[in-house]
Short mmCIF file of N, CA and C in Angstrom, two decimals:
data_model
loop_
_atom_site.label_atom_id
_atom_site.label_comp_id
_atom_site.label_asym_id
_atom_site.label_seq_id
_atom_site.Cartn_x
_atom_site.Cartn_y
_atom_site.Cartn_z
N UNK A 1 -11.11 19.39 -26.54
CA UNK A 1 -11.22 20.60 -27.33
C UNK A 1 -10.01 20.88 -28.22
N UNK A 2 -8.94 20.67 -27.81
CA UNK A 2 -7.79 20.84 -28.53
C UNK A 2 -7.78 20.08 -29.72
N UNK A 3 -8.65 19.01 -30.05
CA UNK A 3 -8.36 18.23 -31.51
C UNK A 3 -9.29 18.71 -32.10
N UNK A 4 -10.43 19.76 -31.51
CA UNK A 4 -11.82 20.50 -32.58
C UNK A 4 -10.59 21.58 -33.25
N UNK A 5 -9.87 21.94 -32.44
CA UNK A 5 -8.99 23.55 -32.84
C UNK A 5 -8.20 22.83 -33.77
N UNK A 6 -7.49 21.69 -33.78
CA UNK A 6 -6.94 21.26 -34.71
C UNK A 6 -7.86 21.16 -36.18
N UNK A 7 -8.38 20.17 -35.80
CA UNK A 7 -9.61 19.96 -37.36
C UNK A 7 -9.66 21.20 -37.92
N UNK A 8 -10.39 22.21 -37.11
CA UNK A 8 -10.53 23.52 -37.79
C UNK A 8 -9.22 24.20 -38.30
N UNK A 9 -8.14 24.28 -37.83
CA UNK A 9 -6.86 24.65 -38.46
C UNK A 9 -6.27 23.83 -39.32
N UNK A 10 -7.17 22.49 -39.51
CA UNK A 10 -6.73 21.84 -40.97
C UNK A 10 -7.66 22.50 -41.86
N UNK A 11 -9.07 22.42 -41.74
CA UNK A 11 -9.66 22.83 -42.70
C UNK A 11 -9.54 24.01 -43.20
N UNK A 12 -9.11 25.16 -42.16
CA UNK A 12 -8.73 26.61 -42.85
C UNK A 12 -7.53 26.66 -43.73
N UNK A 13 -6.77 25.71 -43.65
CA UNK A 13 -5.64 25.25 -44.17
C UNK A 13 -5.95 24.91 -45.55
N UNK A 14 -6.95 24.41 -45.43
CA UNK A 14 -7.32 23.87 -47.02
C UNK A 14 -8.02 24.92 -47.71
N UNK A 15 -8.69 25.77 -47.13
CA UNK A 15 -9.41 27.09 -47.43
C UNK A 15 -8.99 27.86 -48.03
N UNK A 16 -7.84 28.30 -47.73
CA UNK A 16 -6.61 29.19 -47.90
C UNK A 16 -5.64 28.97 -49.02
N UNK A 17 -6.00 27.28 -48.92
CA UNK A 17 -5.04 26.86 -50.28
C UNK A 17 -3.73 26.85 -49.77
N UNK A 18 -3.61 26.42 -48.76
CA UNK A 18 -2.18 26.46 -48.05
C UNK A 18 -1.50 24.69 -47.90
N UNK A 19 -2.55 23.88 -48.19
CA UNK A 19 -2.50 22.39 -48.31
C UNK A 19 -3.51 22.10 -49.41
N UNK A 20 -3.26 20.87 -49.86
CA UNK A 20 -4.42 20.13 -51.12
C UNK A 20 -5.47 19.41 -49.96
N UNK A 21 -6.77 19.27 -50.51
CA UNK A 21 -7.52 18.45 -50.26
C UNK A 21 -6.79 17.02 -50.05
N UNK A 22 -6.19 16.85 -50.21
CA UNK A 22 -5.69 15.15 -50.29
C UNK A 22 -4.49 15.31 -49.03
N UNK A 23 -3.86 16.06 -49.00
CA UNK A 23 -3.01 16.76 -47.28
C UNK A 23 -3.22 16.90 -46.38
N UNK A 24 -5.15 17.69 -46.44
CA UNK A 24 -6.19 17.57 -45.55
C UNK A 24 -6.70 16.66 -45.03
N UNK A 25 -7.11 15.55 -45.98
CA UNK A 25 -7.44 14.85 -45.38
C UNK A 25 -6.71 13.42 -44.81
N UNK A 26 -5.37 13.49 -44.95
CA UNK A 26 -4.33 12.80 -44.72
C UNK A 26 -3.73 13.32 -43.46
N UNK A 27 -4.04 14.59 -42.78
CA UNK A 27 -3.74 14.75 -41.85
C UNK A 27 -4.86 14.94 -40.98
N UNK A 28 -6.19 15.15 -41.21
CA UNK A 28 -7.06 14.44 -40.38
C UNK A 28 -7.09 12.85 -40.00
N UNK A 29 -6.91 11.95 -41.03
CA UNK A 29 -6.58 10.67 -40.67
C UNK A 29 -5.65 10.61 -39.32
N UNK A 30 -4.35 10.80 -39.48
CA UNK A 30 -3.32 10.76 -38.82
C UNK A 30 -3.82 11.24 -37.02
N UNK A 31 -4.45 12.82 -37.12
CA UNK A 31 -5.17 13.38 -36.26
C UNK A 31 -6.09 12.20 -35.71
N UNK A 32 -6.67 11.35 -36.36
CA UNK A 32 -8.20 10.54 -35.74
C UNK A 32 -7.27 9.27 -35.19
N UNK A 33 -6.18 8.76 -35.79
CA UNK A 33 -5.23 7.85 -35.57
C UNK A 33 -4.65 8.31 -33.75
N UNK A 34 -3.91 9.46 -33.99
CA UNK A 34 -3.71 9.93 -32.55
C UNK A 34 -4.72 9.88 -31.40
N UNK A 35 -5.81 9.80 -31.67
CA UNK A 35 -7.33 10.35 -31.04
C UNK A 35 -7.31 9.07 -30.28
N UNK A 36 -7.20 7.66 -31.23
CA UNK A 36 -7.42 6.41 -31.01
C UNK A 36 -6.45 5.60 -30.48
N UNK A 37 -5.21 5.89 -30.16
CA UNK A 37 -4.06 5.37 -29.49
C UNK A 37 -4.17 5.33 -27.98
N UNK A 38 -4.15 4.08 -27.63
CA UNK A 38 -3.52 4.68 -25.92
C UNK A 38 -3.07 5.59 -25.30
N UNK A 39 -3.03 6.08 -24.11
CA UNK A 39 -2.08 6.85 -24.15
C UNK A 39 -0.76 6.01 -23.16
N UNK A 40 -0.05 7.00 -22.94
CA UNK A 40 1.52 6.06 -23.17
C UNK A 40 1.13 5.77 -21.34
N UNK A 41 1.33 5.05 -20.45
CA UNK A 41 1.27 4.99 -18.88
C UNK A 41 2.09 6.02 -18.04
N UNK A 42 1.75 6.07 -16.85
CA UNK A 42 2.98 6.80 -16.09
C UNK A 42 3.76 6.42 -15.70
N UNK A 43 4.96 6.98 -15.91
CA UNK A 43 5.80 6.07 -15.82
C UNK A 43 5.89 6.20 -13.86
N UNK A 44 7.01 4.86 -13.32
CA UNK A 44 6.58 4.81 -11.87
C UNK A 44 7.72 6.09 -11.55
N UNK A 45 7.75 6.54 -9.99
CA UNK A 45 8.39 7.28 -9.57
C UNK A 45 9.79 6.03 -9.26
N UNK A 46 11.05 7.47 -9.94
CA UNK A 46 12.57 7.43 -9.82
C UNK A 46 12.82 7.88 -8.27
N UNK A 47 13.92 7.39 -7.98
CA UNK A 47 14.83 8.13 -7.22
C UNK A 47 16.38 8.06 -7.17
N UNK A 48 16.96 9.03 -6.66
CA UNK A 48 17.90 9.72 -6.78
C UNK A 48 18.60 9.00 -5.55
N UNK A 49 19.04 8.24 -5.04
CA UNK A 49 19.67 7.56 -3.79
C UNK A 49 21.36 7.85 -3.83
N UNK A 50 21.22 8.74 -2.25
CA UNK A 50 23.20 8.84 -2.12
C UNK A 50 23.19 7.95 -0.86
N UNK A 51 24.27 7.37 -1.07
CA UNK A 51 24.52 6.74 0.05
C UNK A 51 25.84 6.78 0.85
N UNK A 52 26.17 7.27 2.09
CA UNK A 52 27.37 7.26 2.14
C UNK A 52 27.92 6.18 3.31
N UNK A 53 28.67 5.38 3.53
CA UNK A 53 28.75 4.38 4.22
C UNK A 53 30.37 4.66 4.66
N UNK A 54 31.03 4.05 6.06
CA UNK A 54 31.85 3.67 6.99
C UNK A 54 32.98 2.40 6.28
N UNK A 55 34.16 2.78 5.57
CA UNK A 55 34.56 1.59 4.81
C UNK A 55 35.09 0.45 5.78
N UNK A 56 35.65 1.00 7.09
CA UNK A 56 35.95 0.32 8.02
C UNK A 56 34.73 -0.94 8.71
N UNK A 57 33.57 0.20 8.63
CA UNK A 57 32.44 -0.83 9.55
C UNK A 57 31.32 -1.14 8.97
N UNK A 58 31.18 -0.56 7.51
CA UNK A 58 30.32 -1.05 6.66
C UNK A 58 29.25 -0.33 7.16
N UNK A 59 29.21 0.60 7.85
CA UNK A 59 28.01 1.17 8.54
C UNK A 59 27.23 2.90 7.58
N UNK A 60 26.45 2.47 7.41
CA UNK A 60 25.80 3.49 6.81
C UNK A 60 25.79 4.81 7.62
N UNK A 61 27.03 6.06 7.02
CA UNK A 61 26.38 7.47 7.76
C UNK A 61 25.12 8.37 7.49
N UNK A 62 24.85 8.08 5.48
CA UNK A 62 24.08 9.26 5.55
C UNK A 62 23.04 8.10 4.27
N UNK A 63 22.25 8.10 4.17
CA UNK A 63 21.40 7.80 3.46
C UNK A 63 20.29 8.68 3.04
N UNK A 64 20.50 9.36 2.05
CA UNK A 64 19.48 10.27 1.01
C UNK A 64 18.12 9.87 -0.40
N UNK A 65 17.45 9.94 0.23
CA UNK A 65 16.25 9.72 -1.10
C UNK A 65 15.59 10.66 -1.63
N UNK A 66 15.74 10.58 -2.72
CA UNK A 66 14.78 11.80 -2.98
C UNK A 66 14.02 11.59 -4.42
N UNK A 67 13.04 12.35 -4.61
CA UNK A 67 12.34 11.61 -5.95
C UNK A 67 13.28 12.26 -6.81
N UNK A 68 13.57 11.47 -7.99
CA UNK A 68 14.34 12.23 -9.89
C UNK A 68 14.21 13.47 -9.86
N UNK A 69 12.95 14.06 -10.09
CA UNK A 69 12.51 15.53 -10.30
C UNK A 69 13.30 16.30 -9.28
N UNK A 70 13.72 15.80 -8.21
CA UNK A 70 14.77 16.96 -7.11
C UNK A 70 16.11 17.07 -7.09
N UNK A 71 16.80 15.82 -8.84
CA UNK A 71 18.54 15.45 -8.95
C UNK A 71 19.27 16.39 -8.26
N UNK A 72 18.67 17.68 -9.10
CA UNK A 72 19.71 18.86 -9.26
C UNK A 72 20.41 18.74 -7.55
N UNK A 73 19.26 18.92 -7.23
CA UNK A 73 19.14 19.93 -5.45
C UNK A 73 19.88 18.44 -4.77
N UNK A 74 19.47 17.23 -5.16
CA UNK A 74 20.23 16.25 -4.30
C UNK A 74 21.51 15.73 -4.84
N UNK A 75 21.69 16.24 -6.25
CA UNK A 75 23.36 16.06 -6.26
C UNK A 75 24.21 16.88 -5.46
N UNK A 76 23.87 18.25 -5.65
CA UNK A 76 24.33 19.38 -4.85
C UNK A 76 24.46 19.17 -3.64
N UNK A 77 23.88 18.28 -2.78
CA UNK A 77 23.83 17.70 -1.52
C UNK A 77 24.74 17.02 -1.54
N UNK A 78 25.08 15.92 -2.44
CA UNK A 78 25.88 14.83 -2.30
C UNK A 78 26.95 15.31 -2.82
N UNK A 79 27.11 16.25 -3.90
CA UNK A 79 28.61 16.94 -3.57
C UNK A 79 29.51 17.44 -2.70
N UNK A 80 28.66 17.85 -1.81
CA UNK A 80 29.55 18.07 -0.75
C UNK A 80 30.02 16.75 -0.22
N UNK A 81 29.72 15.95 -0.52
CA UNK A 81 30.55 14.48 0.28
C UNK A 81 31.42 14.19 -0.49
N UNK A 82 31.61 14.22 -1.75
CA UNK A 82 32.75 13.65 -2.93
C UNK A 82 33.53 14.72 -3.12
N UNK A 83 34.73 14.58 -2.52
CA UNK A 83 35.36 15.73 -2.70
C UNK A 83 36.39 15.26 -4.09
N UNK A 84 35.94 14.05 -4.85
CA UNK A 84 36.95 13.71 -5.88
C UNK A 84 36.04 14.15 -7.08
N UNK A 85 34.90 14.39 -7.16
CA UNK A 85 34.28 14.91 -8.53
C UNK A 85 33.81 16.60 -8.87
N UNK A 86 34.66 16.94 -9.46
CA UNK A 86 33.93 18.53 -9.46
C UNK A 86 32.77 19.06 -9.98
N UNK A 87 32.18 20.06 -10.08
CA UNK A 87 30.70 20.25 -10.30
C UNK A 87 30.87 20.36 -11.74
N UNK A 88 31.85 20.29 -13.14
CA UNK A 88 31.30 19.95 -14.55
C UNK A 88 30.99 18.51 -14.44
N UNK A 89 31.18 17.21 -13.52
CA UNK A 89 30.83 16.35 -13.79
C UNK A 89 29.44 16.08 -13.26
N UNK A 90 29.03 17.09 -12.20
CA UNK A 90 27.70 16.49 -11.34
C UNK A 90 27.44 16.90 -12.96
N UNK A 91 27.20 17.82 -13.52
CA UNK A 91 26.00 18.41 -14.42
C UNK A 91 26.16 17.31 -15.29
N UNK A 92 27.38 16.51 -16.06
CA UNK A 92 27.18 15.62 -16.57
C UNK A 92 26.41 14.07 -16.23
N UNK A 93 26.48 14.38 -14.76
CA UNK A 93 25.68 13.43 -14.22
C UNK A 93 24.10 14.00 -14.46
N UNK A 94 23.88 14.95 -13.88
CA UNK A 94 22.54 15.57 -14.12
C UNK A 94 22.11 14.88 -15.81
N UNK A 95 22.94 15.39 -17.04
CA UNK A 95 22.63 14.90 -18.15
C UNK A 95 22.05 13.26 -18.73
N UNK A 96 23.13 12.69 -17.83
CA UNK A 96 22.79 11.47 -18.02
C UNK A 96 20.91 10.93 -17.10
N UNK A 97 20.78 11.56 -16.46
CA UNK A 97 19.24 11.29 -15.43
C UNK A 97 18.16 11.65 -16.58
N UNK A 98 18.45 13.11 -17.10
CA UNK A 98 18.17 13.47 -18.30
C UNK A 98 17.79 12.70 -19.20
N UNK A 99 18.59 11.59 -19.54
CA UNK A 99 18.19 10.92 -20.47
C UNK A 99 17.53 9.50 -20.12
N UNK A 100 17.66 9.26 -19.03
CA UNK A 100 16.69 8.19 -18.22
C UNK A 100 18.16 7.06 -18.13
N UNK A 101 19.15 7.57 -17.77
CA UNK A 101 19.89 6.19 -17.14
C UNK A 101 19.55 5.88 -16.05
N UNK A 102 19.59 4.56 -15.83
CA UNK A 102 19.35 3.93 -14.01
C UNK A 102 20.31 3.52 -13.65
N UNK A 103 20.65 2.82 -12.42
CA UNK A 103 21.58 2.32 -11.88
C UNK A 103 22.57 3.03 -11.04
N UNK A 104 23.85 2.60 -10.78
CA UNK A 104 24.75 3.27 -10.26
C UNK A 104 25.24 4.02 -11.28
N UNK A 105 25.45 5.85 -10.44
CA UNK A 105 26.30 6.62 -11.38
C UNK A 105 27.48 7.08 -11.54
N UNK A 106 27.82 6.59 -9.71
CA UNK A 106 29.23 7.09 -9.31
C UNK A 106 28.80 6.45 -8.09
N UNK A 107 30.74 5.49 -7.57
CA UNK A 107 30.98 4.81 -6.51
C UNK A 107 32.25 5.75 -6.01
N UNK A 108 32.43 6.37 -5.13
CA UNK A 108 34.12 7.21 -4.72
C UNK A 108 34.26 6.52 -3.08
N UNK A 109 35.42 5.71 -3.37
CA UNK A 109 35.92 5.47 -2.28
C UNK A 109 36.91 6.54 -1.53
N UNK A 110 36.80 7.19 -0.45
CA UNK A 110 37.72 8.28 -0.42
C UNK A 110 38.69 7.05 0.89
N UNK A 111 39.77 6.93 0.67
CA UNK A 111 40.50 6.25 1.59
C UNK A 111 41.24 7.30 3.07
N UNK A 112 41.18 8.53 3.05
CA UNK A 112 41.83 9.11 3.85
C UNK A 112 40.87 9.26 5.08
N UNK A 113 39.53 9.36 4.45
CA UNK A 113 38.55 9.80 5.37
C UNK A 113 37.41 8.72 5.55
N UNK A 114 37.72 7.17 5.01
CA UNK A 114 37.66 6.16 5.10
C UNK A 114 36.23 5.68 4.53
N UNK A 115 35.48 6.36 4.03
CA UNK A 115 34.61 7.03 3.04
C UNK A 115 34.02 6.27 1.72
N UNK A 116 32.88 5.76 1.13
CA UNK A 116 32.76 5.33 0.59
C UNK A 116 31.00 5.80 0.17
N UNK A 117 31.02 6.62 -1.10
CA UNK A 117 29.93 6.98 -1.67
C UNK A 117 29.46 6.67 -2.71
N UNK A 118 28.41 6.20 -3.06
CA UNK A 118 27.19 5.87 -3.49
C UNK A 118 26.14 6.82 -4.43
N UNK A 119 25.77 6.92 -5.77
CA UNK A 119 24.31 7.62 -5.81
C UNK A 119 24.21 6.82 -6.70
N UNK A 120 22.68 6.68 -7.03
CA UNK A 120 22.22 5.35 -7.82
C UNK A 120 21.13 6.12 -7.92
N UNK A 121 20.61 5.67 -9.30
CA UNK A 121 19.23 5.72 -9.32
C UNK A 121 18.62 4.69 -9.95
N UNK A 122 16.77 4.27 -9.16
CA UNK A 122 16.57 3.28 -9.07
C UNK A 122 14.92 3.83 -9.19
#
């Protein structure tokens, strides 16, 4: 239904004298072009992975998953483990998810507390 409301808001368009006949029908084309395209796939589900691991024993303490759509709430989680990044950088991290980076986003080895964190997305 939404491309009948269109058509009709081209043609009133032309009615009105608010476009030429030749605008009209150059943007119905375009309109029938859209109609006929694929549409784009879904894309698969992201996640947001913190990982925090034992530098001594290589042993995993905390392992977090969570789908993309929940960054915010699971950086905020994993901040509390990095006590070397402050919260203008989570949001810059947030930005970058934003724009669809993958991979690792931050590795912090904390040596005092023997500490070694992880978030990746994958």
């Amino acid at each position: 239904m939404p491309r009948d409301e269109e058509r009709l808001r081209i043609l009133k368009m032309i009615e009105a004298g608010q476009i030429t006949a030749e605008q009209g029908l150059e943007l119905l084309k375009a309109l029938q072009e859209a109609e006929a395209a694929p549409e784009a796939p879904t894309p698969a589900a992201r996640w947001l992975r913190i990982r925090v691991t034992d530098v001594a024993s290589g042993r995993q303490r905390v392992h977090v998953s969570i789908p993309l759509s929940l960054a915010d709430l699971g950086l905020r989680i994993g901040g509390r483990f990095i006590s070397g990044i402050p919260g203008g950088d989570l949001q810059e991290l947030l930005e970058h998810l934003r724009k669809g980076v993958t991979g690792k986003l931050v590795e912090v080895v904390d040596e005092e507390e023997g500490e070694r964190v992880e978030i990746t997305v994958e």
